Each structure stands twice: as structure tokens, then as C-alpha cells.
Amino acid sequence: MSAQLTLGPVQYNWAPEDWRDFYFKVADETPVETVFIGEVICSKRAPLYDNQLPDVVERLHDAGKHVIFSTLSEVTTDIDRRLVKRIAQSEGFPIEANDVSALQQMAAGPHHIGPLMNCYNEEALEVYAANGAKSICLNPEMPRVGIAALAEAAERHGVELEVQVYGRMSLALSARCYHARAHNRTKDSCLFVCDEDPDGMRLDTLEGDQFLTVNGIQTQSHSVLNLIDCLDDLQSIGINRFRISPQSIGTFTAIQAFDDVLNDRISPSEALKKMRDDSVDAPFSNGFYHQRPGYEWHDKVPAE
Amino acid sequence: MSDLIKPELVCPAGTPASLRTAVDAGANSVYCGFKGPTNARNFPGLNFSKKELSESVKYAHDKDAMVLAAINSFPTAGRTDLWKQSVDDAVDIGIDAVIIADIGMAKYVAEQHPDQRLHLSVQAGASSPEAINFYVERFNVKRVVLPRILTVPEIKRVHDAIDCEIEAFVFGNIGMMAEGRCSLTNYVTGISTNMDGVCSPASHVDYEPDEDDGLTTRLGDFAIDCISCGETAGYPTICKGRYDTAHKKNYYAFEEPISLNLTRLLPDLMKAGVTALKIEGRQRSRAYIRSVVSAFRDAVDAYAAGEEPDITELIALTEGHKETQGAFKSKSWR
């Protein structure tokens, strides 16, 4: 099985035109084969993209991309539930489920399990496989040893595993919007203030250390996950799907760099250098993979 | 007399002594876990051996109380045997229900022990009728422990749309992040809440005096709060720390160190169709368990009898003496 790059859904609140242009560029200029699309964080944001969606999907399809619709991750209110239902029941579109409620409402058939759902072990994988999952993208906190054990089970059940290799990591979800809270608002009265931060809002410790990133109800890492020098290792344990999670800066450079390394055109350290020159202002990290604190970087090359 | 159905009072126990205390104080059921990573309160000195749990179940059953085993963390691939063994042990002991979070372990219980009563842990994060019904239909789940993110009217709507009982938290720590989906601790310490059953492990917490006679609280390498003299603070977790953003400085970015206290909403919860009221705090002392369980016993009995209970004692017991009704009262909490 040959390695392939996938592009996870944009998780931030981007201006609809920027969102559209980003995907046009993905369609026109990148080697990613599979593109996950759709609002996974906040049901209030979803309608913002409705006008752009048909053009974006058409452009991606015309470019030969496999387009998969990702569902909302935290499903509480009736608006959340309606959004999940609408996507889960749209006919003819492949779905990536990010919450069990999507599984419950989907038509029987092939689908994908997103990284915001839990699949930590062989038994869980078996449940998803029996339900029709074709691929499962793992939570970035999974260590190498767990990924390797799960990969063996995946092969037995005919499921492909996917691992996020680039982009800020989702660390927590909540029912409360922390973007709104920072602006003395509530989720219902937010006025879409998250649109000020195309890569999330930085949260620093009181000692001034850059720590976390707030994206609405989601808390992400400040550091940017980068497993460029683990690609060989990942392939050796049976992983062939590598997910890039979009940032507003550096995503196309990262896609190119990962593609170059996967095709032996440049070395991981050359690729890393290119990505450092074009990235959000944050260090790279790969601690989780090495079963260490997630923010850490383990390599011969320094993170910054 | 009131026409409210008296709900089950579900109380925590971290040790056999606490379990006996909870039963004696009026708990209808007590939940606890085995020692080690198979449950979400994997703290040193806490939890039960198989023998201890077996003796505790006998003690509870003799007094008409039930015992529920929380096996509610997420085993990593390659180490599920320990979780399966825990399920087998709990069934063998004659546990009244096992509380499961992992979808794979739910399958294991349903397939290997089809007669065992299965509850869905709050750690499964099933927050909508659709999610809950998935677990009910696939694994014959009899009760769901609801995440602490729903308003009472939303709980009522969930109740009307599902085919299992509801257990709702009414008192204790209020987790700010969706349960079972938080790796903040792992990001900082290398120990995973989901996989190892520990949030904010004490081994990685440090208090450091600062120049203003305050204390800087650290988890791993990161300062998560700074407490000045005279301030009371709860146990330090990332989601209850203070931080800076460009818009707001030195504030509780997620939540203040406050405790959930739904005493005043008990009649509403009972009307919404909640079968069981859950008190958080397996890590708490026996004295705390005794006070909280007795006070809730009195409050539930009073409400069920159509009377107004005295709840001053419960308010004094909340963390940092601050309490909240969290998400339950209104949507403005979000």
C-alpha cells in the first residue's frame, strides 16, 4: 500500500472567501489525495460556508480529490444535532464521524472515523470496523507502541489507520466557548469573535510562557505537531495515511515538504528547515509519539 | 406528600472504609474502581483490590445498597487484558453494574457477560440522544451517566428520547472539558487521563513560593495558577488555572475553582426523569463522604416528601467555598 497524504478539516473560523480560496489552492496545487471538509468545532459557524461549499466541492472533485465530510465533534444542542443529522444523512457523500451520534444516524455503508472520536484499542477498532469504517484517524496522544499494536489489528479487519503528522493538536473539547469567555461573552452571544484568530487564540501562562491555543470550544496545543522524521518509522509499523491539519500559514509548504520526504526527494531535516521558515509562530513538537509530554520535541535537530 | 419519584443516591468511595461510610450514611449505591489504570481516578492509595471489592459488595448488599464498578478509562492497544480482567473480576464478585467508557470494553461486556448490568460512564461523553441510543442498541446499556454540560430542560428532552436510565452529577468537582476527550494532562506530563486514568497527577504538581508571598502552582513545566495569600484554591488542574490572552489578563480562561452544587435543582432534576443522582469525589476523605452523603440523603428525602431541606451544610463543603449550578441552570454558562 502506498503512502498518501490527507488534509484534515479546517478547524478555525476563517472568512468564507479565505476558506474557499484555501480549498481552491488545495485542489489546484497540492498532491493530497483525500480532503476532509466541514465544520467540526461549532455548529454556529457551519452556515457561514454554505454558499462556498458547492464550488469548493466541485473544484476538489474536478482535481481528482476524494472529498469526505467531517461531522461536528461536540454535540449537545438541537442546532448541533440538526447539523450532524443533515451531514450524516446526505446521500452520496462519504462521512467522517467525529462523534458517536453521527454513527447512529448514518446510512449503513462505508465511512471514516475521525480523530476526535476515541479509538485506543483493538476492541474499539473492531466495533468501528464491523460498523463499516474504512479508515480511522487516531487521537494524536497515541504513543508509537499503541499505534503499532493497533495497526496489526487494523490489518486483520481491513481498516486503514491514519495518523496526524502536522498541525496543532486538539487537546480538549468543551460545551463552553472559551473564545467568547475571553471577550466577556457567552457561546450564544459570541458575535463570532473567533474569526479574529485564524490559527486560534494564544493562551499564555502567567509567567509568559506560550502554552495553549483556544479555538472556540476546543483547546489545542500551542506547539505544532510535526512527525516529518517519523514517516519511515510509521510506515514500518503499517501506517500509510498521513494527515496534515490546516493552519492559515505554512500548510502548503508542509504538504509539499511531507510529499517530498515520502517520495525521497529531500531529507526530513531539509523538510523541517523549509517548514520552520514558513509556519505559525510556534515550536514543533512530537512528544506524544515518543510517549513523552506532548509539547516536547525529540530529535537530533532542535525544535526552534 | 410529593408525587416525585425518589431517585437513587449514587455515592463515591475511594477505599473500603469510605464505602462503608457511604452505605451507613444513606447511599443507595456506591461506585468505586480497582487499583491501577482501569478507572478514571487512578491515584496513589486509592481504590480496591479484588478481595476488598468482594468484601465491600457483601457489606453493601447486607445493607440493601448496590456497588457499581467504574472501569472507565481507555485501554491502549496491546494492554486491554488488564481491563478485561477487571470486568471479569467485577462480574465474578457479583457487582451490581459495571461503568464503562470505552466502546471496545462496552462490546466486551455485552459479548462476554450479556447478563451483567452495564452503565455508560460520563467518560464516554454521550451528550445527545443519538449517541446514547447507539450504546443502548449495540451494547444493551441500561443507564447513561450524563456529561455535566446539559441544562435541566435539555436533560428532560434527552430522557424523553432514550431507552435507558439517566444518572446525573449533582455535587462535587465540575470538569470543564468534555469527559474522555481531554489530553491536556498528557500534553504537559506525559501521563494520559484517558489511557492512564489520571488527571493532573500529584506527582507532577508543584507549589513554588513567589516574590509576592504567593504560590505559583505548576503542572510539569508549566505555571497553571498563582495563588496570593489568603486565597483558597482547589486541587490544581489545567482547566481551573489562570492565564493571559491578548484580550484578558490573569483570568480563569476555562473555569474558576468552584464546585457543582445542584441541591436547589434537585426537584427539577427529579421531574426531568433522572433516575440516579451522583456525587463526585472518590478521592475525598471519609469525613467528607459522611457529611455530603448524609446531607444529600436528607435533602432528597425532604424533597420527595414535599418539604424544603436545609442545605447550608452542603454549601460549606464546596471547594473553595464557591459553588455553581454549572451548565444545568441556563445556557448562559456556555
PDB file of N, CA and C in Angstrom, chain B residues 237-284:
ATOM      1  N   THR B 237      -5.739  21.952  38.480  1.00  0.00           N
ATOM      2  CA  THR B 237      -5.855  21.302  37.180  1.00  0.00           C
ATOM      3  C   THR B 237      -5.721  22.393  36.113  1.00  0.00           C
ATOM      4  N   ILE B 238      -5.344  21.995  34.915  1.00  0.00           N
ATOM      5  CA  ILE B 238      -5.145  22.978  33.845  1.00  0.00           C
ATOM      6  C   ILE B 238      -6.438  23.753  33.586  1.00  0.00           C
ATOM      7  N   CYS B 239      -7.573  23.062  33.636  1.00  0.00           N
ATOM      8  CA  CYS B 239      -8.836  23.720  33.278  1.00  0.00           C
ATOM      9  C   CYS B 239      -9.361  24.638  34.374  1.00  0.00           C
ATOM     10  N   LYS B 240      -8.678  24.687  35.519  1.00  0.00           N
ATOM     11  CA  LYS B 240      -9.090  25.655  36.538  1.00  0.00           C
ATOM     12  C   LYS B 240      -7.964  26.605  36.904  1.00  0.00           C
ATOM     13  N   GLY B 241      -7.041  26.765  35.968  1.00  0.00           N
ATOM     14  CA  GLY B 241      -5.926  27.675  36.205  1.00  0.00           C
ATOM     15  C   GLY B 241      -6.202  29.067  35.650  1.00  0.00           C
ATOM     16  N   ARG B 242      -5.253  29.982  35.909  1.00  0.00           N
ATOM     17  CA  ARG B 242      -5.369  31.354  35.395  1.00  0.00           C
ATOM     18  C   ARG B 242      -4.293  31.607  34.344  1.00  0.00           C
ATOM     19  N   TYR B 243      -4.681  32.329  33.325  1.00  0.00           N
ATOM     20  CA  TYR B 243      -3.803  32.547  32.176  1.00  0.00           C
ATOM     21  C   TYR B 243      -3.970  33.955  31.633  1.00  0.00           C
ATOM     22  N   ASP B 244      -3.136  34.265  30.646  1.00  0.00           N
ATOM     23  CA  ASP B 244      -3.226  35.539  29.927  1.00  0.00           C
ATOM     24  C   ASP B 244      -3.600  35.276  28.475  1.00  0.00           C
ATOM     25  N   THR B 245      -4.462  36.146  27.938  1.00  0.00           N
ATOM     26  CA  THR B 245      -4.618  36.203  26.487  1.00  0.00           C
ATOM     27  C   THR B 245      -4.414  37.659  26.079  1.00  0.00           C
ATOM     28  N   ALA B 246      -4.452  37.924  24.794  1.00  0.00           N
ATOM     29  CA  ALA B 246      -4.269  39.290  24.327  1.00  0.00           C
ATOM     30  C   ALA B 246      -5.400  40.195  24.832  1.00  0.00           C
ATOM     31  N   HIS B 247      -6.553  39.592  25.113  1.00  0.00           N
ATOM     32  CA  HIS B 247      -7.726  40.397  25.457  1.00  0.00           C
ATOM     33  C   HIS B 247      -7.971  40.508  26.944  1.00  0.00           C
ATOM     34  N   LYS B 248      -7.452  39.563  27.689  1.00  0.00           N
ATOM     35  CA  LYS B 248      -7.799  39.488  29.097  1.00  0.00           C
ATOM     36  C   LYS B 248      -6.596  38.912  29.834  1.00  0.00           C
ATOM     37  N   LYS B 249      -6.271  39.516  30.974  1.00  0.00           N
ATOM     38  CA  LYS B 249      -5.082  39.071  31.690  1.00  0.00           C
ATOM     39  C   LYS B 249      -5.459  38.385  33.009  1.00  0.00           C
ATOM     40  N   ASN B 250      -4.625  37.448  33.402  1.00  0.00           N
ATOM     41  CA  ASN B 250      -4.722  36.828  34.723  1.00  0.00           C
ATOM     42  C   ASN B 250      -6.160  36.416  35.057  1.00  0.00           C
ATOM     43  N   TYR B 251      -6.736  35.603  34.219  1.00  0.00           N
ATOM     44  CA  TYR B 251      -8.128  35.207  34.456  1.00  0.00           C
ATOM     45  C   TYR B 251      -8.291  33.704  34.281  1.00  0.00           C
ATOM     46  N   TYR B 252      -9.379  33.232  34.853  1.00  0.00           N
ATOM     47  CA  TYR B 252      -9.698  31.811  34.714  1.00  0.00           C
ATOM     48  C   TYR B 252     -10.242  31.596  33.300  1.00  0.00           C
ATOM     49  N   ALA B 253      -9.375  31.170  32.404  1.00  0.00           N
ATOM     50  CA  ALA B 253      -9.734  31.101  30.983  1.00  0.00           C
ATOM     51  C   ALA B 253     -10.810  30.045  30.722  1.00  0.00           C
ATOM     52  N   PHE B 254     -10.852  29.015  31.583  1.00  0.00           N
ATOM     53  CA  PHE B 254     -11.826  27.924  31.367  1.00  0.00           C
ATOM     54  C   PHE B 254     -12.924  27.959  32.431  1.00  0.00           C
ATOM     55  N   GLU B 255     -12.513  27.888  33.700  1.00  0.00           N
ATOM     56  CA  GLU B 255     -13.482  27.932  34.794  1.00  0.00           C
ATOM     57  C   GLU B 255     -12.758  28.259  36.088  1.00  0.00           C
ATOM     58  N   GLU B 256     -13.494  28.868  37.015  1.00  0.00           N
ATOM     59  CA  GLU B 256     -12.947  29.138  38.337  1.00  0.00           C
ATOM     60  C   GLU B 256     -12.907  27.847  39.144  1.00  0.00           C
ATOM     61  N   PRO B 257     -12.115  27.829  40.209  1.00  0.00           N
ATOM     62  CA  PRO B 257     -12.099  26.626  41.059  1.00  0.00           C
ATOM     63  C   PRO B 257     -13.359  26.558  41.912  1.00  0.00           C
ATOM     64  N   ILE B 258     -14.443  26.183  41.296  1.00  0.00           N
ATOM     65  CA  ILE B 258     -15.696  26.091  42.026  1.00  0.00           C
ATOM     66  C   ILE B 258     -16.264  24.694  41.902  1.00  0.00           C
ATOM     67  N   SER B 259     -17.189  24.390  42.780  1.00  0.00           N
ATOM     68  CA  SER B 259     -17.793  23.064  42.800  1.00  0.00           C
ATOM     69  C   SER B 259     -19.221  23.121  42.309  1.00  0.00           C
ATOM     70  N   LEU B 260     -19.624  22.001  41.765  1.00  0.00           N
ATOM     71  CA  LEU B 260     -21.010  21.874  41.337  1.00  0.00           C
ATOM     72  C   LEU B 260     -21.875  21.600  42.566  1.00  0.00           C
ATOM     73  N   ASN B 261     -22.959  22.335  42.685  1.00  0.00           N
ATOM     74  CA  ASN B 261     -23.914  22.048  43.753  1.00  0.00           C
ATOM     75  C   ASN B 261     -25.330  22.264  43.228  1.00  0.00           C
ATOM     76  N   LEU B 262     -26.019  21.165  42.971  1.00  0.00           N
ATOM     77  CA  LEU B 262     -27.349  21.259  42.371  1.00  0.00           C
ATOM     78  C   LEU B 262     -28.460  21.001  43.378  1.00  0.00           C
ATOM     79  N   THR B 263     -28.140  21.209  44.645  1.00  0.00           N
ATOM     80  CA  THR B 263     -29.152  20.929  45.667  1.00  0.00           C
ATOM     81  C   THR B 263     -30.477  21.613  45.343  1.00  0.00           C
ATOM     82  N   ARG B 264     -30.387  22.885  44.958  1.00  0.00           N
ATOM     83  CA  ARG B 264     -31.618  23.640  44.690  1.00  0.00           C
ATOM     84  C   ARG B 264     -32.354  23.134  43.448  1.00  0.00           C
ATOM     85  N   LEU B 265     -31.627  22.473  42.559  1.00  0.00           N
ATOM     86  CA  LEU B 265     -32.277  21.984  41.330  1.00  0.00           C
ATOM     87  C   LEU B 265     -32.765  20.542  41.456  1.00  0.00           C
ATOM     88  N   LEU B 266     -32.585  19.946  42.641  1.00  0.00           N
ATOM     89  CA  LEU B 266     -32.957  18.531  42.790  1.00  0.00           C
ATOM     90  C   LEU B 266     -34.403  18.247  42.370  1.00  0.00           C
ATOM     91  N   PRO B 267     -35.364  19.065  42.803  1.00  0.00           N
ATOM     92  CA  PRO B 267     -36.744  18.755  42.382  1.00  0.00           C
ATOM     93  C   PRO B 267     -36.896  18.809  40.863  1.00  0.00           C
ATOM     94  N   ASP B 268     -36.218  19.767  40.225  1.00  0.00           N
ATOM     95  CA  ASP B 268     -36.309  19.868  38.760  1.00  0.00           C
ATOM     96  C   ASP B 268     -35.699  18.645  38.087  1.00  0.00           C
ATOM     97  N   LEU B 269     -34.554  18.196  38.621  1.00  0.00           N
ATOM     98  CA  LEU B 269     -33.922  17.005  38.051  1.00  0.00           C
ATOM     99  C   LEU B 269     -34.822  15.782  38.222  1.00  0.00           C
ATOM    100  N   MET B 270     -35.444  15.694  39.386  1.00  0.00           N
ATOM    101  CA  MET B 270     -36.334  14.564  39.641  1.00  0.00           C
ATOM    102  C   MET B 270     -37.511  14.606  38.658  1.00  0.00           C
ATOM    103  N   LYS B 271     -38.033  15.801  38.419  1.00  0.00           N
ATOM    104  CA  LYS B 271     -39.142  15.939  37.461  1.00  0.00           C
ATOM    105  C   LYS B 271     -38.690  15.645  36.031  1.00  0.00           C
ATOM    106  N   ALA B 272     -37.421  15.932  35.739  1.00  0.00           N
ATOM    107  CA  ALA B 272     -36.901  15.706  34.385  1.00  0.00           C
ATOM    108  C   ALA B 272     -36.712  14.228  34.088  1.00  0.00           C
ATOM    109  N   GLY B 273     -36.879  13.387  35.101  1.00  0.00           N
ATOM    110  CA  GLY B 273     -36.795  11.951  34.869  1.00  0.00           C
ATOM    111  C   GLY B 273     -35.439  11.341  35.172  1.00  0.00           C
ATOM    112  N   VAL B 274     -34.648  12.036  35.992  1.00  0.00           N
ATOM    113  CA  VAL B 274     -33.346  11.495  36.369  1.00  0.00           C
ATOM    114  C   VAL B 274     -33.543  10.365  37.384  1.00  0.00           C
ATOM    115  N   THR B 275     -32.978   9.202  37.070  1.00  0.00           N
ATOM    116  CA  THR B 275     -33.139   8.030  37.927  1.00  0.00           C
ATOM    117  C   THR B 275     -32.186   8.055  39.110  1.00  0.00           C
ATOM    118  N   ALA B 276     -30.963   8.565  38.850  1.00  0.00           N
ATOM    119  CA  ALA B 276     -29.928   8.480  39.880  1.00  0.00           C
ATOM    120  C   ALA B 276     -29.166   9.793  39.968  1.00  0.00           C
ATOM    121  N   LEU B 277     -28.915  10.215  41.201  1.00  0.00           N
ATOM    122  CA  LEU B 277     -28.163  11.452  41.453  1.00  0.00           C
ATOM    123  C   LEU B 277     -26.772  11.067  41.915  1.00  0.00           C
ATOM    124  N   LYS B 278     -25.775  11.627  41.266  1.00  0.00           N
ATOM    125  CA  LYS B 278     -24.401  11.176  41.517  1.00  0.00           C
ATOM    126  C   LYS B 278     -23.583  12.239  42.224  1.00  0.00           C
ATOM    127  N   ILE B 279     -22.879  11.826  43.244  1.00  0.00           N
ATOM    128  CA  ILE B 279     -21.963  12.717  43.956  1.00  0.00           C
ATOM    129  C   ILE B 279     -20.544  12.371  43.516  1.00  0.00           C
ATOM    130  N   GLU B 280     -19.787  13.390  43.126  1.00  0.00           N
ATOM    131  CA  GLU B 280     -18.399  13.180  42.686  1.00  0.00           C
ATOM    132  C   GLU B 280     -17.497  13.146  43.917  1.00  0.00           C
ATOM    133  N   GLY B 281     -16.327  12.480  43.812  1.00  0.00           N
ATOM    134  CA  GLY B 281     -15.337  12.599  44.886  1.00  0.00           C
ATOM    135  C   GLY B 281     -14.781  11.314  45.462  1.00  0.00           C
ATOM    136  N   ARG B 282     -14.355  10.381  44.596  1.00  0.00           N
ATOM    137  CA  ARG B 282     -13.763   9.145  45.118  1.00  0.00           C
ATOM    138  C   ARG B 282     -12.439   9.405  45.837  1.00  0.00           C
ATOM    139  N   GLN B 283     -11.841  10.596  45.556  1.00  0.00           N
ATOM    140  CA  GLN B 283     -10.573  10.928  46.189  1.00  0.00           C
ATOM    141  C   GLN B 283     -10.775  11.589  47.553  1.00  0.00           C
ATOM    142  N   ARG B 284     -12.024  11.788  47.971  1.00  0.00           N
ATOM    143  CA  ARG B 284     -12.305  12.546  49.190  1.00  0.00           C
ATOM    144  C   ARG B 284     -12.220  11.688  50.452  1.00  0.00           C
TER     145      ARG B 284
END
